[in-house]
C-alpha cells in the first residue's frame, strides 16, 4: 500500500542488505523491471526503491519472473 503518490519511472532497487541498488523501472504500481537480469531475487525478499539516496518505496517480492 502506497502512503503517497506511487513513484513512476526509473528508480534503483535493492534486494540485499549487502548488495548494490540496481537501475530499474516501475512498470505498474505492483511490478518492477530491472534494466538487467537480477539472479538473486526470491519471493519473500524485501525490495527497497531509491531515487538517488532517498528511499521512495519498498515491498516484499511476490515472485521473480524474468521479463
PDB file of N, CA and C in Angstrom:
ATOM      1  N   UNK A   1       0.843  -1.171   0.000  1.00  0.00           N
ATOM      2  CA  UNK A   1       0.000   0.000   0.000  1.00  0.00           C
ATOM      3  C   UNK A   1       0.889   1.236   0.000  1.00  0.00           C
ATOM      4  N   UNK A   2       0.662   2.126  -0.933  1.00  0.00           N
ATOM      5  CA  UNK A   2       1.417   3.373  -1.017  1.00  0.00           C
ATOM      6  C   UNK A   2       0.859   4.361   0.001  1.00  0.00           C
ATOM      7  N   UNK A   3       1.739   5.138   0.625  1.00  0.00           N
ATOM      8  CA  UNK A   3       1.289   6.160   1.566  1.00  0.00           C
ATOM      9  C   UNK A   3       1.215   7.531   0.918  1.00  0.00           C
ATOM     10  N   UNK A   4       1.701   7.638  -0.293  1.00  0.00           N
ATOM     11  CA  UNK A   4       1.597   8.867  -1.076  1.00  0.00           C
ATOM     12  C   UNK A   4       1.499   8.446  -2.539  1.00  0.00           C
ATOM     13  N   UNK A   5       1.607   9.380  -3.434  1.00  0.00           N
ATOM     14  CA  UNK A   5       1.520   9.064  -4.858  1.00  0.00           C
ATOM     15  C   UNK A   5       2.615   8.065  -5.235  1.00  0.00           C
ATOM     16  N   UNK A   6       2.270   6.957  -5.910  1.00  0.00           N
ATOM     17  CA  UNK A   6       3.290   5.979  -6.308  1.00  0.00           C
ATOM     18  C   UNK A   6       4.355   6.599  -7.205  1.00  0.00           C
ATOM     19  N   UNK A   7       5.564   6.122  -7.051  1.00  0.00           N
ATOM     20  CA  UNK A   7       6.678   6.561  -7.876  1.00  0.00           C
ATOM     21  C   UNK A   7       6.476   6.021  -9.281  1.00  0.00           C
ATOM     22  N   UNK A   8       6.789   6.802 -10.263  1.00  0.00           N
ATOM     23  CA  UNK A   8       6.710   6.368 -11.662  1.00  0.00           C
ATOM     24  C   UNK A   8       8.090   6.485 -12.283  1.00  0.00           C
ATOM     25  N   UNK A   9       8.393   5.576 -13.187  1.00  0.00           N
ATOM     26  CA  UNK A   9       9.617   5.694 -13.956  1.00  0.00           C
ATOM     27  C   UNK A   9      10.839   5.093 -13.305  1.00  0.00           C
ATOM     28  N   UNK A  10      12.019   5.615 -13.664  1.00  0.00           N
ATOM     29  CA  UNK A  10      13.272   4.999 -13.240  1.00  0.00           C
ATOM     30  C   UNK A  10      13.550   5.182 -11.754  1.00  0.00           C
ATOM     31  N   UNK A  11      14.067   4.126 -11.156  1.00  0.00           N
ATOM     32  CA  UNK A  11      14.499   4.106  -9.761  1.00  0.00           C
ATOM     33  C   UNK A  11      15.718   3.191  -9.704  1.00  0.00           C
ATOM     34  N   UNK A  12      16.291   3.047  -8.532  1.00  0.00           N
ATOM     35  CA  UNK A  12      17.202   1.937  -8.291  1.00  0.00           C
ATOM     36  C   UNK A  12      16.533   1.071  -7.238  1.00  0.00           C
ATOM     37  N   UNK A  13      16.776  -0.236  -7.312  1.00  0.00           N
ATOM     38  CA  UNK A  13      16.132  -1.183  -6.414  1.00  0.00           C
ATOM     39  C   UNK A  13      17.188  -2.082  -5.790  1.00  0.00           C
ATOM     40  N   UNK A  14      17.039  -2.321  -4.496  1.00  0.00           N
ATOM     41  CA  UNK A  14      17.992  -3.143  -3.752  1.00  0.00           C
ATOM     42  C   UNK A  14      17.235  -4.269  -3.063  1.00  0.00           C
ATOM     43  N   UNK A  15      17.753  -5.505  -3.159  1.00  0.00           N
ATOM     44  CA  UNK A  15      17.095  -6.645  -2.525  1.00  0.00           C
ATOM     45  C   UNK A  15      17.950  -7.304  -1.460  1.00  0.00           C
ATOM     46  N   UNK A  16      19.186  -6.899  -1.327  1.00  0.00           N
ATOM     47  CA  UNK A  16      20.074  -7.484  -0.330  1.00  0.00           C
ATOM     48  C   UNK A  16      20.685  -6.368   0.494  1.00  0.00           C
ATOM     49  N   UNK A  17      20.734  -6.567   1.802  1.00  0.00           N
ATOM     50  CA  UNK A  17      21.309  -5.537   2.669  1.00  0.00           C
ATOM     51  C   UNK A  17      22.753  -5.228   2.292  1.00  0.00           C
ATOM     52  N   UNK A  18      23.442  -6.195   1.737  1.00  0.00           N
ATOM     53  CA  UNK A  18      24.844  -6.001   1.374  1.00  0.00           C
ATOM     54  C   UNK A  18      25.043  -5.835  -0.128  1.00  0.00           C
ATOM     55  N   UNK A  19      23.950  -5.848  -0.881  1.00  0.00           N
ATOM     56  CA  UNK A  19      24.037  -5.690  -2.329  1.00  0.00           C
ATOM     57  C   UNK A  19      23.910  -4.239  -2.741  1.00  0.00           C
ATOM     58  N   UNK A  20      24.155  -4.006  -3.999  1.00  0.00           N
ATOM     59  CA  UNK A  20      24.025  -2.662  -4.557  1.00  0.00           C
ATOM     60  C   UNK A  20      22.608  -2.440  -5.067  1.00  0.00           C
ATOM     61  N   UNK A  21      22.169  -1.195  -5.026  1.00  0.00           N
ATOM     62  CA  UNK A  21      20.909  -0.829  -5.673  1.00  0.00           C
ATOM     63  C   UNK A  21      21.173  -0.799  -7.176  1.00  0.00           C
ATOM     64  N   UNK A  22      20.296  -1.436  -7.947  1.00  0.00           N
ATOM     65  CA  UNK A  22      20.471  -1.555  -9.395  1.00  0.00           C
ATOM     66  C   UNK A  22      19.382  -0.789 -10.134  1.00  0.00           C
ATOM     67  N   UNK A  23      19.696  -0.236 -11.310  1.00  0.00           N
ATOM     68  CA  UNK A  23      18.693   0.500 -12.088  1.00  0.00           C
ATOM     69  C   UNK A  23      17.488  -0.377 -12.423  1.00  0.00           C
ATOM     70  N   UNK A  24      16.306   0.211 -12.255  1.00  0.00           N
ATOM     71  CA  UNK A  24      15.055  -0.496 -12.526  1.00  0.00           C
ATOM     72  C   UNK A  24      13.997   0.524 -12.910  1.00  0.00           C
ATOM     73  N   UNK A  25      12.842   0.013 -13.298  1.00  0.00           N
ATOM     74  CA  UNK A  25      11.720   0.883 -13.661  1.00  0.00           C
ATOM     75  C   UNK A  25      10.451   0.264 -13.120  1.00  0.00           C
ATOM     76  N   UNK A  26       9.635   1.105 -12.477  1.00  0.00           N
ATOM     77  CA  UNK A  26       8.309   0.654 -12.063  1.00  0.00           C
ATOM     78  C   UNK A  26       7.414   0.687 -13.286  1.00  0.00           C
ATOM     79  N   UNK A  27       6.892  -0.463 -13.675  1.00  0.00           N
ATOM     80  CA  UNK A  27       6.036  -0.518 -14.857  1.00  0.00           C
ATOM     81  C   UNK A  27       4.562  -0.474 -14.482  1.00  0.00           C
ATOM     82  N   UNK A  28       4.259  -0.696 -13.224  1.00  0.00           N
ATOM     83  CA  UNK A  28       2.910  -0.521 -12.681  1.00  0.00           C
ATOM     84  C   UNK A  28       3.057  -0.398 -11.170  1.00  0.00           C
ATOM     85  N   UNK A  29       1.973  -0.175 -10.494  1.00  0.00           N
ATOM     86  CA  UNK A  29       2.022   0.022  -9.042  1.00  0.00           C
ATOM     87  C   UNK A  29       2.625  -1.184  -8.330  1.00  0.00           C
ATOM     88  N   UNK A  30       2.465  -2.371  -8.893  1.00  0.00           N
ATOM     89  CA  UNK A  30       2.949  -3.579  -8.218  1.00  0.00           C
ATOM     90  C   UNK A  30       3.917  -4.410  -9.068  1.00  0.00           C
ATOM     91  N   UNK A  31       4.587  -3.776 -10.023  1.00  0.00           N
ATOM     92  CA  UNK A  31       5.512  -4.528 -10.878  1.00  0.00           C
ATOM     93  C   UNK A  31       6.761  -3.698 -11.153  1.00  0.00           C
ATOM     94  N   UNK A  32       7.914  -4.349 -10.953  1.00  0.00           N
ATOM     95  CA  UNK A  32       9.213  -3.715 -11.145  1.00  0.00           C
ATOM     96  C   UNK A  32       9.971  -4.495 -12.208  1.00  0.00           C
ATOM     97  N   UNK A  33      10.678  -3.785 -13.063  1.00  0.00           N
ATOM     98  CA  UNK A  33      11.509  -4.442 -14.076  1.00  0.00           C
ATOM     99  C   UNK A  33      12.917  -3.866 -13.985  1.00  0.00           C
ATOM    100  N   UNK A  34      13.893  -4.738 -13.702  1.00  0.00           N
ATOM    101  CA  UNK A  34      15.284  -4.314 -13.665  1.00  0.00           C
ATOM    102  C   UNK A  34      15.793  -4.109 -15.081  1.00  0.00           C
ATOM    103  N   UNK A  35      16.778  -3.202 -15.250  1.00  0.00           N
ATOM    104  CA  UNK A  35      17.369  -2.967 -16.570  1.00  0.00           C
ATOM    105  C   UNK A  35      18.200  -4.151 -17.031  1.00  0.00           C
ATOM    106  N   UNK A  36      18.730  -4.929 -16.088  1.00  0.00           N
ATOM    107  CA  UNK A  36      19.467  -6.152 -16.427  1.00  0.00           C
ATOM    108  C   UNK A  36      19.010  -7.252 -15.468  1.00  0.00           C
ATOM    109  N   UNK A  37      19.128  -8.515 -15.865  1.00  0.00           N
ATOM    110  CA  UNK A  37      18.649  -9.614 -15.018  1.00  0.00           C
ATOM    111  C   UNK A  37      19.291  -9.603 -13.629  1.00  0.00           C
ATOM    112  N   UNK A  38      18.493  -9.924 -12.629  1.00  0.00           N
ATOM    113  CA  UNK A  38      18.954  -9.991 -11.245  1.00  0.00           C
ATOM    114  C   UNK A  38      18.770 -11.425 -10.752  1.00  0.00           C
ATOM    115  N   UNK A  39      19.841 -12.196 -10.677  1.00  0.00           N
ATOM    116  CA  UNK A  39      19.714 -13.621 -10.387  1.00  0.00           C
ATOM    117  C   UNK A  39      19.359 -13.962  -8.943  1.00  0.00           C
ATOM    118  N   UNK A  40      19.471 -13.044  -8.012  1.00  0.00           N
ATOM    119  CA  UNK A  40      19.298 -13.396  -6.608  1.00  0.00           C
ATOM    120  C   UNK A  40      18.020 -12.864  -5.982  1.00  0.00           C
ATOM    121  N   UNK A  41      16.991 -12.676  -6.750  1.00  0.00           N
ATOM    122  CA  UNK A  41      15.717 -12.210  -6.200  1.00  0.00           C
ATOM    123  C   UNK A  41      14.848 -13.432  -5.934  1.00  0.00           C
ATOM    124  N   UNK A  42      14.347 -13.533  -4.709  1.00  0.00           N
ATOM    125  CA  UNK A  42      13.493 -14.664  -4.343  1.00  0.00           C
ATOM    126  C   UNK A  42      12.203 -14.143  -3.724  1.00  0.00           C
ATOM    127  N   UNK A  43      11.108 -14.872  -3.913  1.00  0.00           N
ATOM    128  CA  UNK A  43       9.856 -14.476  -3.254  1.00  0.00           C
ATOM    129  C   UNK A  43      10.075 -14.338  -1.747  1.00  0.00           C
ATOM    130  N   UNK A  44       9.513 -13.280  -1.183  1.00  0.00           N
ATOM    131  CA  UNK A  44       9.648 -13.019   0.247  1.00  0.00           C
ATOM    132  C   UNK A  44      10.751 -12.040   0.600  1.00  0.00           C
ATOM    133  N   UNK A  45      11.640 -11.743  -0.343  1.00  0.00           N
ATOM    134  CA  UNK A  45      12.701 -10.780  -0.074  1.00  0.00           C
ATOM    135  C   UNK A  45      12.146  -9.366  -0.054  1.00  0.00           C
ATOM    136  N   UNK A  46      12.738  -8.538   0.785  1.00  0.00           N
ATOM    137  CA  UNK A  46      12.394  -7.120   0.791  1.00  0.00           C
ATOM    138  C   UNK A  46      13.022  -6.466  -0.436  1.00  0.00           C
ATOM    139  N   UNK A  47      12.287  -5.551  -1.049  1.00  0.00           N
ATOM    140  CA  UNK A  47      12.776  -4.769  -2.184  1.00  0.00           C
ATOM    141  C   UNK A  47      12.634  -3.304  -1.792  1.00  0.00           C
ATOM    142  N   UNK A  48      13.739  -2.575  -1.786  1.00  0.00           N
ATOM    143  CA  UNK A  48      13.729  -1.160  -1.411  1.00  0.00           C
ATOM    144  C   UNK A  48      14.023  -0.332  -2.652  1.00  0.00           C
ATOM    145  N   UNK A  49      13.208   0.690  -2.872  1.00  0.00           N
ATOM    146  CA  UNK A  49      13.338   1.551  -4.050  1.00  0.00           C
ATOM    147  C   UNK A  49      13.934   2.890  -3.653  1.00  0.00           C
ATOM    148  N   UNK A  50      14.847   3.384  -4.477  1.00  0.00           N
ATOM    149  CA  UNK A  50      15.532   4.645  -4.217  1.00  0.00           C
ATOM    150  C   UNK A  50      15.413   5.582  -5.407  1.00  0.00           C
ATOM    151  N   UNK A  51      15.371   6.864  -5.099  1.00  0.00           N
ATOM    152  CA  UNK A  51      15.565   7.928  -6.076  1.00  0.00           C
ATOM    153  C   UNK A  51      16.815   8.644  -5.596  1.00  0.00           C
ATOM    154  N   UNK A  52      17.959   8.313  -6.180  1.00  0.00           N
ATOM    155  CA  UNK A  52      19.230   8.798  -5.640  1.00  0.00           C
ATOM    156  C   UNK A  52      19.477   8.121  -4.302  1.00  0.00           C
ATOM    157  N   UNK A  53      19.681   8.928  -3.254  1.00  0.00           N
ATOM    158  CA  UNK A  53      19.904   8.395  -1.913  1.00  0.00           C
ATOM    159  C   UNK A  53      18.634   8.352  -1.073  1.00  0.00           C
ATOM    160  N   UNK A  54      17.513   8.739  -1.644  1.00  0.00           N
ATOM    161  CA  UNK A  54      16.255   8.833  -0.896  1.00  0.00           C
ATOM    162  C   UNK A  54      15.423   7.574  -1.113  1.00  0.00           C
ATOM    163  N   UNK A  55      14.991   6.949  -0.011  1.00  0.00           N
ATOM    164  CA  UNK A  55      14.090   5.804  -0.105  1.00  0.00           C
ATOM    165  C   UNK A  55      12.719   6.322  -0.518  1.00  0.00           C
ATOM    166  N   UNK A  56      12.184   5.777  -1.616  1.00  0.00           N
ATOM    167  CA  UNK A  56      10.882   6.227  -2.119  1.00  0.00           C
ATOM    168  C   UNK A  56       9.832   5.128  -2.069  1.00  0.00           C
ATOM    169  N   UNK A  57      10.228   3.937  -1.656  1.00  0.00           N
ATOM    170  CA  UNK A  57       9.254   2.860  -1.561  1.00  0.00           C
ATOM    171  C   UNK A  57       9.909   1.555  -1.171  1.00  0.00           C
ATOM    172  N   UNK A  58       9.068   0.592  -0.913  1.00  0.00           N
ATOM    173  CA  UNK A  58       9.549  -0.735  -0.576  1.00  0.00           C
ATOM    174  C   UNK A  58       8.396  -1.715  -0.617  1.00  0.00           C
ATOM    175  N   UNK A  59       8.729  -2.973  -0.771  1.00  0.00           N
ATOM    176  CA  UNK A  59       7.711  -4.019  -0.846  1.00  0.00           C
ATOM    177  C   UNK A  59       8.382  -5.361  -0.598  1.00  0.00           C
ATOM    178  N   UNK A  60       7.572  -6.397  -0.565  1.00  0.00           N
ATOM    179  CA  UNK A  60       8.070  -7.761  -0.477  1.00  0.00           C
ATOM    180  C   UNK A  60       7.894  -8.413  -1.844  1.00  0.00           C
ATOM    181  N   UNK A  61       8.953  -9.015  -2.364  1.00  0.00           N
ATOM    182  CA  UNK A  61       8.883  -9.669  -3.676  1.00  0.00           C
ATOM    183  C   UNK A  61       7.894 -10.830  -3.622  1.00  0.00           C
ATOM    184  N   UNK A  62       6.947 -10.832  -4.546  1.00  0.00           N
ATOM    185  CA  UNK A  62       5.971 -11.919  -4.634  1.00  0.00           C
ATOM    186  C   UNK A  62       6.475 -13.027  -5.547  1.00  0.00           C
ATOM    187  N   UNK A  63       7.250 -12.653  -6.555  1.00  0.00           N
ATOM    188  CA  UNK A  63       7.815 -13.632  -7.483  1.00  0.00           C
ATOM    189  C   UNK A  63       9.022 -13.009  -8.159  1.00  0.00           C
ATOM    190  N   UNK A  64       9.760 -13.837  -8.834  1.00  0.00           N
ATOM    191  CA  UNK A  64      10.941 -13.359  -9.557  1.00  0.00           C
ATOM    192  C   UNK A  64      10.914 -13.944 -10.957  1.00  0.00           C
ATOM    193  N   UNK A  65       9.971 -13.487 -11.743  1.00  0.00           N
ATOM    194  CA  UNK A  65       9.830 -13.968 -13.121  1.00  0.00           C
ATOM    195  C   UNK A  65      10.686 -13.135 -14.049  1.00  0.00           C
ATOM    196  N   UNK A  66      11.353 -13.764 -15.003  1.00  0.00           N
ATOM    197  CA  UNK A  66      12.098 -12.980 -15.991  1.00  0.00           C
ATOM    198  C   UNK A  66      11.158 -12.172 -16.870  1.00  0.00           C
ATOM    199  N   UNK A  67      11.640 -11.054 -17.338  1.00  0.00           N
ATOM    200  CA  UNK A  67      10.824 -10.180 -18.196  1.00  0.00           C
ATOM    201  C   UNK A  67      10.608 -10.786 -19.549  1.00  0.00           C
TER     202      UNK A  67
END
